[in-house]
Amino acid sequence: MPQKKRSLTERKSNEQVPPQSTPDGQKPKRQCTDVKTQLDQDSFTGRYEYVCTDQPPWAESDSEDDDDDDEEGEEEEDDEEEDGQEEIDVHGEPLSDHPNCKWMMLKECFDLLDDLATDADRRCPDQFGMYVHNDFYGYGMMEVLENMLRAFDNEIKPLSGKKANLQQMWAILTVLAMFLCRDVSFPWSMVDDGERYEHLIAVSGCAALTALNELDRVGQLKKDSRFLDLGHVMAMFLLWSKTATGMTVEGRIRHDPYDDDDAELEMYEWVGPLLAYAAKADIDLAEQRVSGIDKVLKRTTVGGLRGSAKADKWDWTATIRGLLAYSWTASGSTSVRRSAYMLTAD
């Protein structure tokens, strides 16, 4: 019997060595040291191997490429016809076997996308021949999105006895970006609770900045990062920002990594710092082959990063707490993975 698939929030991180106590008066070591050491030891294999994917819907079309690229593509097509060869489908195959493949993601993303599609279908009344109310599916998509953010939070702030898993964190963020850029996510933007909608946008943007801060802390925010799709994921969030509204986040931004009291309540739009992270990594988002972001790049001012990388730099803990304050749980449910809008065939 095939093994039952794990849900998005049920995926476990690796075991962690119990933390050592520190003498009185000494500050504990920051977690990033352990996470960086672990990441250096981890290999991008198995669930975290990079694999090739099909061209996504938001990919630049041939008409957006320059004339030289078009001519080059025509020459390559002619060569293939002369050789009698057809384009090979490499979807799902290891990137190491096809190093010239332009589209890639962690293998773990495939399972997460399958889970996401299932969760979305189970909240769609049309799949069951039902009509509930106009916003039911939209609120169901909100629930799916919130569950993804909770799963992300579980990797950023793992339970006692576990350790942060940056590879799993990145897989979840990648799928989150893909979800936000696809048509299936649009119904949640049409619900009648505009305040909750805008807050969810802010939390999603804060998640992107938090993940980039974590990569910065372990030295992986760079052009040759081990996270090979770093630029593409940032470009997807930038693409989504074209249609998102209410991107302002309120958080207590820390400037001193060791002083919890050194934090100022600030309002900021997450797109500016996102561009600042791309600049710091020396990644040109315009070269990520994501269609439609040129205008966003021209009209958006690169924001500041407010000091060096540090734990909870963007006040993620308080931001996600605000999201968790919303009651989505069905009566009697104690599950972290909310299912108030999940339909069944019974």
PDB file of C-alpha atoms in Angstrom, residues 26-265:
ATOM      1  CA  GLN A  26      26.452  35.533  29.191  1.00  0.00           C
ATOM      2  CA  LYS A  27      24.272  35.967  26.152  1.00  0.00           C
ATOM      3  CA  PRO A  28      23.254  32.753  24.349  1.00  0.00           C
ATOM      4  CA  LYS A  29      24.672  32.104  20.919  1.00  0.00           C
ATOM      5  CA  ARG A  30      22.434  33.065  18.072  1.00  0.00           C
ATOM      6  CA  GLN A  31      20.594  30.231  16.370  1.00  0.00           C
ATOM      7  CA  CYS A  32      21.963  31.234  12.970  1.00  0.00           C
ATOM      8  CA  THR A  33      25.325  29.664  13.854  1.00  0.00           C
ATOM      9  CA  ASP A  34      23.759  26.234  14.238  1.00  0.00           C
ATOM     10  CA  VAL A  35      21.539  26.676  11.187  1.00  0.00           C
ATOM     11  CA  LYS A  36      24.471  27.776   9.022  1.00  0.00           C
ATOM     12  CA  THR A  37      26.545  24.803  10.164  1.00  0.00           C
ATOM     13  CA  GLN A  38      23.655  22.450   9.451  1.00  0.00           C
ATOM     14  CA  LEU A  39      23.029  23.968   6.019  1.00  0.00           C
ATOM     15  CA  ASP A  40      26.719  23.656   5.160  1.00  0.00           C
ATOM     16  CA  GLN A  41      26.516  19.961   6.042  1.00  0.00           C
ATOM     17  CA  ASP A  42      23.231  19.337   4.222  1.00  0.00           C
ATOM     18  CA  SER A  43      23.284  18.334   0.586  1.00  0.00           C
ATOM     19  CA  PHE A  44      20.707  19.413  -1.950  1.00  0.00           C
ATOM     20  CA  THR A  45      19.690  15.843  -2.723  1.00  0.00           C
ATOM     21  CA  GLY A  46      16.570  13.735  -2.301  1.00  0.00           C
ATOM     22  CA  ARG A  47      13.602  15.953  -1.443  1.00  0.00           C
ATOM     23  CA  TYR A  48      15.811  19.023  -1.761  1.00  0.00           C
ATOM     24  CA  GLU A  49      17.413  18.248  -5.104  1.00  0.00           C
ATOM     25  CA  TYR A  50      16.881  20.829  -7.812  1.00  0.00           C
ATOM     26  CA  VAL A  51      14.884  19.458 -10.736  1.00  0.00           C
ATOM     27  CA  CYS A  52      13.787  20.862 -14.080  1.00  0.00           C
ATOM     28  CA  THR A  53      10.242  22.138 -14.551  1.00  0.00           C
ATOM     29  CA  ASP A  54       8.056  23.125 -17.463  1.00  0.00           C
ATOM     30  CA  GLN A  55       7.922  26.752 -18.517  1.00  0.00           C
ATOM     31  CA  PRO A  56       5.558  28.550 -16.092  1.00  0.00           C
ATOM     32  CA  PRO A  57       2.616  30.720 -17.236  1.00  0.00           C
ATOM     33  CA  TRP A  58       4.448  33.899 -16.215  1.00  0.00           C
ATOM     34  CA  ALA A  59       7.496  33.187 -18.367  1.00  0.00           C
ATOM     35  CA  GLU A  60       8.515  35.790 -20.914  1.00  0.00           C
ATOM     36  CA  SER A  61       7.144  35.075 -24.369  1.00  0.00           C
ATOM     37  CA  ASP A  62       9.287  34.992 -27.471  1.00  0.00           C
ATOM     38  CA  SER A  63       7.963  38.428 -28.431  1.00  0.00           C
ATOM     39  CA  GLU A  64       9.549  39.891 -25.293  1.00  0.00           C
ATOM     40  CA  ASP A  65      13.019  38.659 -26.209  1.00  0.00           C
ATOM     41  CA  ASP A  66      15.306  40.801 -28.321  1.00  0.00           C
ATOM     42  CA  ASP A  67      15.847  40.230 -32.033  1.00  0.00           C
ATOM     43  CA  ASP A  68      19.146  38.467 -31.509  1.00  0.00           C
ATOM     44  CA  ASP A  69      17.550  35.941 -29.200  1.00  0.00           C
ATOM     45  CA  ASP A  70      14.770  35.367 -31.741  1.00  0.00           C
ATOM     46  CA  GLU A  71      17.261  34.784 -34.512  1.00  0.00           C
ATOM     47  CA  GLU A  72      19.278  32.475 -32.310  1.00  0.00           C
ATOM     48  CA  GLY A  73      16.131  30.524 -31.433  1.00  0.00           C
ATOM     49  CA  GLU A  74      15.222  30.178 -35.118  1.00  0.00           C
ATOM     50  CA  GLU A  75      18.692  28.866 -35.891  1.00  0.00           C
ATOM     51  CA  GLU A  76      18.446  26.318 -33.088  1.00  0.00           C
ATOM     52  CA  GLU A  77      15.022  25.236 -34.342  1.00  0.00           C
ATOM     53  CA  ASP A  78      16.404  24.802 -37.855  1.00  0.00           C
ATOM     54  CA  ASP A  79      19.265  22.727 -36.496  1.00  0.00           C
ATOM     55  CA  GLU A  80      16.831  20.481 -34.621  1.00  0.00           C
ATOM     56  CA  GLU A  81      14.762  19.984 -37.757  1.00  0.00           C
ATOM     57  CA  GLU A  82      17.858  19.133 -39.754  1.00  0.00           C
ATOM     58  CA  ASP A  83      18.955  16.623 -37.156  1.00  0.00           C
ATOM     59  CA  GLY A  84      15.480  15.111 -37.041  1.00  0.00           C
ATOM     60  CA  GLN A  85      15.343  15.609 -33.278  1.00  0.00           C
ATOM     61  CA  GLU A  86      12.503  16.958 -31.158  1.00  0.00           C
ATOM     62  CA  GLU A  87      12.734  18.963 -27.989  1.00  0.00           C
ATOM     63  CA  ILE A  88      13.200  16.656 -25.014  1.00  0.00           C
ATOM     64  CA  ASP A  89      10.810  16.877 -22.073  1.00  0.00           C
ATOM     65  CA  VAL A  90      12.991  17.188 -18.974  1.00  0.00           C
ATOM     66  CA  HIS A  91      10.228  18.053 -16.501  1.00  0.00           C
ATOM     67  CA  GLY A  92      11.020  16.476 -13.141  1.00  0.00           C
ATOM     68  CA  GLU A  93      14.495  15.346 -14.128  1.00  0.00           C
ATOM     69  CA  PRO A  94      17.558  16.329 -12.060  1.00  0.00           C
ATOM     70  CA  LEU A  95      18.938  19.736 -12.957  1.00  0.00           C
ATOM     71  CA  SER A  96      22.417  18.240 -12.714  1.00  0.00           C
ATOM     72  CA  ASP A  97      21.586  16.191 -15.827  1.00  0.00           C
ATOM     73  CA  HIS A  98      20.375  19.280 -17.717  1.00  0.00           C
ATOM     74  CA  PRO A  99      22.470  22.224 -16.473  1.00  0.00           C
ATOM     75  CA  ASN A 100      21.174  24.514 -19.248  1.00  0.00           C
ATOM     76  CA  CYS A 101      17.545  24.163 -18.166  1.00  0.00           C
ATOM     77  CA  LYS A 102      16.105  27.627 -17.473  1.00  0.00           C
ATOM     78  CA  TRP A 103      13.302  26.602 -15.090  1.00  0.00           C
ATOM     79  CA  MET A 104      13.900  24.738 -11.850  1.00  0.00           C
ATOM     80  CA  MET A 105      12.718  24.253  -8.289  1.00  0.00           C
ATOM     81  CA  LEU A 106      13.346  21.987  -5.329  1.00  0.00           C
ATOM     82  CA  LYS A 107      11.878  18.510  -5.774  1.00  0.00           C
ATOM     83  CA  GLU A 108       9.949  18.973  -2.526  1.00  0.00           C
ATOM     84  CA  CYS A 109       7.897  21.653  -4.290  1.00  0.00           C
ATOM     85  CA  PHE A 110       6.178  19.016  -6.429  1.00  0.00           C
ATOM     86  CA  ASP A 111       4.640  17.354  -3.363  1.00  0.00           C
ATOM     87  CA  LEU A 112       3.719  20.706  -1.862  1.00  0.00           C
ATOM     88  CA  LEU A 113       2.017  21.749  -5.109  1.00  0.00           C
ATOM     89  CA  ASP A 114       0.055  18.484  -5.163  1.00  0.00           C
ATOM     90  CA  ASP A 115      -1.078  19.132  -1.589  1.00  0.00           C
ATOM     91  CA  LEU A 116      -2.003  22.676  -2.537  1.00  0.00           C
ATOM     92  CA  ALA A 117      -4.101  21.590  -5.525  1.00  0.00           C
ATOM     93  CA  THR A 118      -5.935  19.029  -3.390  1.00  0.00           C
ATOM     94  CA  ASP A 119      -6.596  21.552  -0.636  1.00  0.00           C
ATOM     95  CA  ALA A 120      -7.891  24.089  -3.159  1.00  0.00           C
ATOM     96  CA  ASP A 121     -10.231  21.572  -4.822  1.00  0.00           C
ATOM     97  CA  ARG A 122     -11.653  20.554  -1.454  1.00  0.00           C
ATOM     98  CA  ARG A 123     -12.710  24.147  -0.862  1.00  0.00           C
ATOM     99  CA  CYS A 124     -14.293  24.703  -4.266  1.00  0.00           C
ATOM    100  CA  PRO A 125     -18.094  24.253  -4.219  1.00  0.00           C
ATOM    101  CA  ASP A 126     -18.108  23.720  -7.997  1.00  0.00           C
ATOM    102  CA  GLN A 127     -16.129  20.506  -7.495  1.00  0.00           C
ATOM    103  CA  PHE A 128     -19.057  19.169  -5.476  1.00  0.00           C
ATOM    104  CA  GLY A 129     -21.870  20.648  -7.553  1.00  0.00           C
ATOM    105  CA  MET A 130     -22.736  22.987  -4.690  1.00  0.00           C
ATOM    106  CA  TYR A 131     -23.517  26.648  -4.177  1.00  0.00           C
ATOM    107  CA  VAL A 132     -22.892  28.114  -0.721  1.00  0.00           C
ATOM    108  CA  HIS A 133     -22.326  31.852  -1.143  1.00  0.00           C
ATOM    109  CA  ASN A 134     -20.338  34.041  -3.517  1.00  0.00           C
ATOM    110  CA  ASP A 135     -17.273  34.422  -1.296  1.00  0.00           C
ATOM    111  CA  PHE A 136     -17.066  30.847   0.002  1.00  0.00           C
ATOM    112  CA  TYR A 137     -14.324  29.768  -2.418  1.00  0.00           C
ATOM    113  CA  GLY A 138     -12.434  33.013  -1.833  1.00  0.00           C
ATOM    114  CA  TYR A 139     -12.387  32.465   1.906  1.00  0.00           C
ATOM    115  CA  GLY A 140     -11.393  28.863   1.273  1.00  0.00           C
ATOM    116  CA  MET A 141      -8.382  30.083  -0.699  1.00  0.00           C
ATOM    117  CA  MET A 142      -7.545  32.405   2.188  1.00  0.00           C
ATOM    118  CA  GLU A 143      -7.561  29.384   4.456  1.00  0.00           C
ATOM    119  CA  VAL A 144      -5.188  27.525   2.116  1.00  0.00           C
ATOM    120  CA  LEU A 145      -2.869  30.534   2.030  1.00  0.00           C
ATOM    121  CA  GLU A 146      -2.928  30.857   5.816  1.00  0.00           C
ATOM    122  CA  ASN A 147      -2.061  27.177   6.190  1.00  0.00           C
ATOM    123  CA  MET A 148       0.948  27.718   3.937  1.00  0.00           C
ATOM    124  CA  LEU A 149       2.080  30.631   6.093  1.00  0.00           C
ATOM    125  CA  ARG A 150       1.686  28.507   9.222  1.00  0.00           C
ATOM    126  CA  ALA A 151       3.817  25.812   7.614  1.00  0.00           C
ATOM    127  CA  PHE A 152       6.414  28.477   6.814  1.00  0.00           C
ATOM    128  CA  ASP A 153       6.266  29.660  10.418  1.00  0.00           C
ATOM    129  CA  ASN A 154       6.890  26.098  11.639  1.00  0.00           C
ATOM    130  CA  GLU A 155      10.221  26.077   9.779  1.00  0.00           C
ATOM    131  CA  ILE A 156      11.252  29.563  10.911  1.00  0.00           C
ATOM    132  CA  LYS A 157      10.319  28.919  14.551  1.00  0.00           C
ATOM    133  CA  PRO A 158      10.382  25.123  14.965  1.00  0.00           C
ATOM    134  CA  LEU A 159       8.881  23.370  17.957  1.00  0.00           C
ATOM    135  CA  SER A 160      11.052  22.459  20.929  1.00  0.00           C
ATOM    136  CA  GLY A 161      13.516  19.707  20.074  1.00  0.00           C
ATOM    137  CA  LYS A 162      13.568  20.573  16.372  1.00  0.00           C
ATOM    138  CA  LYS A 163      15.723  22.895  14.330  1.00  0.00           C
ATOM    139  CA  ALA A 164      15.050  25.338  11.553  1.00  0.00           C
ATOM    140  CA  ASN A 165      15.043  23.754   8.107  1.00  0.00           C
ATOM    141  CA  LEU A 166      15.941  26.429   5.567  1.00  0.00           C
ATOM    142  CA  GLN A 167      15.522  24.069   2.625  1.00  0.00           C
ATOM    143  CA  GLN A 168      11.946  23.283   3.630  1.00  0.00           C
ATOM    144  CA  MET A 169      11.381  26.962   4.385  1.00  0.00           C
ATOM    145  CA  TRP A 170      12.484  27.841   0.862  1.00  0.00           C
ATOM    146  CA  ALA A 171      10.349  25.123  -0.726  1.00  0.00           C
ATOM    147  CA  ILE A 172       7.261  26.487   1.039  1.00  0.00           C
ATOM    148  CA  LEU A 173       8.078  30.075   0.053  1.00  0.00           C
ATOM    149  CA  THR A 174       8.578  28.996  -3.570  1.00  0.00           C
ATOM    150  CA  VAL A 175       5.173  27.315  -3.672  1.00  0.00           C
ATOM    151  CA  LEU A 176       3.628  30.336  -1.955  1.00  0.00           C
ATOM    152  CA  ALA A 177       5.005  32.605  -4.691  1.00  0.00           C
ATOM    153  CA  MET A 178       3.737  30.257  -7.403  1.00  0.00           C
ATOM    154  CA  PHE A 179       0.305  30.122  -5.773  1.00  0.00           C
ATOM    155  CA  LEU A 180       0.055  33.905  -5.606  1.00  0.00           C
ATOM    156  CA  CYS A 181       0.979  34.268  -9.281  1.00  0.00           C
ATOM    157  CA  ARG A 182      -1.595  31.778 -10.570  1.00  0.00           C
ATOM    158  CA  ASP A 183      -5.246  32.388 -11.446  1.00  0.00           C
ATOM    159  CA  VAL A 184      -6.448  29.874  -8.846  1.00  0.00           C
ATOM    160  CA  SER A 185      -5.535  32.336  -6.098  1.00  0.00           C
ATOM    161  CA  PHE A 186      -7.590  35.227  -7.508  1.00  0.00           C
ATOM    162  CA  PRO A 187     -10.932  34.439  -5.757  1.00  0.00           C
ATOM    163  CA  TRP A 188      -9.463  35.311  -2.367  1.00  0.00           C
ATOM    164  CA  SER A 189      -8.805  38.847  -3.570  1.00  0.00           C
ATOM    165  CA  MET A 190     -12.537  39.331  -4.198  1.00  0.00           C
ATOM    166  CA  VAL A 191     -13.883  38.606  -0.702  1.00  0.00           C
ATOM    167  CA  ASP A 192     -15.904  41.220   1.151  1.00  0.00           C
ATOM    168  CA  ASP A 193     -13.445  41.506   4.059  1.00  0.00           C
ATOM    169  CA  GLY A 194     -10.927  43.938   2.593  1.00  0.00           C
ATOM    170  CA  GLU A 195      -9.065  44.454   5.858  1.00  0.00           C
ATOM    171  CA  ARG A 196      -8.335  40.754   6.255  1.00  0.00           C
ATOM    172  CA  TYR A 197      -7.323  40.509   2.600  1.00  0.00           C
ATOM    173  CA  GLU A 198      -4.814  43.350   2.902  1.00  0.00           C
ATOM    174  CA  HIS A 199      -3.436  41.959   6.149  1.00  0.00           C
ATOM    175  CA  LEU A 200      -2.823  38.615   4.466  1.00  0.00           C
ATOM    176  CA  ILE A 201      -0.935  40.386   1.680  1.00  0.00           C
ATOM    177  CA  ALA A 202       1.252  42.087   4.273  1.00  0.00           C
ATOM    178  CA  VAL A 203       1.989  38.792   6.041  1.00  0.00           C
ATOM    179  CA  SER A 204       2.887  37.111   2.733  1.00  0.00           C
ATOM    180  CA  GLY A 205       5.290  39.932   1.880  1.00  0.00           C
ATOM    181  CA  CYS A 206       6.791  39.775   5.362  1.00  0.00           C
ATOM    182  CA  ALA A 207       7.322  36.028   4.851  1.00  0.00           C
ATOM    183  CA  ALA A 208       9.376  36.756   1.725  1.00  0.00           C
ATOM    184  CA  LEU A 209      11.551  39.302   3.553  1.00  0.00           C
ATOM    185  CA  THR A 210      11.929  36.960   6.527  1.00  0.00           C
ATOM    186  CA  ALA A 211      13.125  34.115   4.307  1.00  0.00           C
ATOM    187  CA  LEU A 212      15.613  36.378   2.530  1.00  0.00           C
ATOM    188  CA  ASN A 213      16.878  37.598   5.894  1.00  0.00           C
ATOM    189  CA  GLU A 214      17.429  33.982   6.976  1.00  0.00           C
ATOM    190  CA  LEU A 215      19.431  33.291   3.814  1.00  0.00           C
ATOM    191  CA  ASP A 216      21.395  36.479   4.454  1.00  0.00           C
ATOM    192  CA  ARG A 217      22.214  35.330   7.989  1.00  0.00           C
ATOM    193  CA  VAL A 218      23.744  32.076   6.729  1.00  0.00           C
ATOM    194  CA  GLY A 219      25.627  33.657   3.817  1.00  0.00           C
ATOM    195  CA  GLN A 220      23.359  32.388   1.032  1.00  0.00           C
ATOM    196  CA  LEU A 221      21.968  35.707  -0.183  1.00  0.00           C
ATOM    197  CA  LYS A 222      24.294  35.947  -3.164  1.00  0.00           C
ATOM    198  CA  LYS A 223      24.407  35.411  -6.892  1.00  0.00           C
ATOM    199  CA  ASP A 224      25.992  31.964  -6.575  1.00  0.00           C
ATOM    200  CA  SER A 225      23.699  30.886  -3.736  1.00  0.00           C
ATOM    201  CA  ARG A 226      23.031  27.203  -3.199  1.00  0.00           C
ATOM    202  CA  PHE A 227      19.382  28.197  -3.544  1.00  0.00           C
ATOM    203  CA  LEU A 228      19.552  28.268  -7.323  1.00  0.00           C
ATOM    204  CA  ASP A 229      16.114  29.816  -7.913  1.00  0.00           C
ATOM    205  CA  LEU A 230      16.713  32.727  -5.540  1.00  0.00           C
ATOM    206  CA  GLY A 231      16.253  35.369  -8.233  1.00  0.00           C
ATOM    207  CA  HIS A 232      13.239  33.670  -9.788  1.00  0.00           C
ATOM    208  CA  VAL A 233      11.352  33.476  -6.485  1.00  0.00           C
ATOM    209  CA  MET A 234      12.035  37.151  -5.773  1.00  0.00           C
ATOM    210  CA  ALA A 235      10.836  38.016  -9.276  1.00  0.00           C
ATOM    211  CA  MET A 236       7.599  36.073  -8.715  1.00  0.00           C
ATOM    212  CA  PHE A 237       6.833  38.095  -5.595  1.00  0.00           C
ATOM    213  CA  LEU A 238       7.548  41.257  -7.563  1.00  0.00           C
ATOM    214  CA  LEU A 239       5.153  40.094 -10.295  1.00  0.00           C
ATOM    215  CA  TRP A 240       2.428  39.437  -7.728  1.00  0.00           C
ATOM    216  CA  SER A 241       2.886  42.930  -6.289  1.00  0.00           C
ATOM    217  CA  LYS A 242       1.454  44.356  -9.546  1.00  0.00           C
ATOM    218  CA  THR A 243      -2.051  43.225  -8.595  1.00  0.00           C
ATOM    219  CA  ALA A 244      -1.788  43.116  -4.790  1.00  0.00           C
ATOM    220  CA  THR A 245      -3.042  46.039  -2.732  1.00  0.00           C
ATOM    221  CA  GLY A 246      -2.299  47.069   0.828  1.00  0.00           C
ATOM    222  CA  MET A 247       1.354  45.988   0.871  1.00  0.00           C
ATOM    223  CA  THR A 248       2.174  48.023   3.971  1.00  0.00           C
ATOM    224  CA  VAL A 249       3.535  46.052   6.917  1.00  0.00           C
ATOM    225  CA  GLU A 250       3.695  47.303  10.496  1.00  0.00           C
ATOM    226  CA  GLY A 251       6.479  45.840  12.585  1.00  0.00           C
ATOM    227  CA  ARG A 252       9.043  46.565  15.269  1.00  0.00           C
ATOM    228  CA  ILE A 253      12.284  46.636  13.300  1.00  0.00           C
ATOM    229  CA  ARG A 254      15.351  45.640  15.321  1.00  0.00           C
ATOM    230  CA  HIS A 255      18.644  47.440  14.713  1.00  0.00           C
ATOM    231  CA  ASP A 256      20.721  45.836  17.481  1.00  0.00           C
ATOM    232  CA  PRO A 257      20.804  42.024  17.118  1.00  0.00           C
ATOM    233  CA  TYR A 258      21.390  41.524  20.851  1.00  0.00           C
ATOM    234  CA  ASP A 259      19.085  44.162  22.316  1.00  0.00           C
ATOM    235  CA  ASP A 260      15.426  43.180  22.291  1.00  0.00           C
ATOM    236  CA  ASP A 261      14.470  46.650  23.512  1.00  0.00           C
ATOM    237  CA  ASP A 262      16.147  48.321  20.531  1.00  0.00           C
ATOM    238  CA  ALA A 263      13.175  48.078  18.195  1.00  0.00           C
ATOM    239  CA  GLU A 264      11.149  50.832  16.596  1.00  0.00           C
ATOM    240  CA  LEU A 265       7.594  50.462  15.341  1.00  0.00           C
TER     241      LEU A 265
END
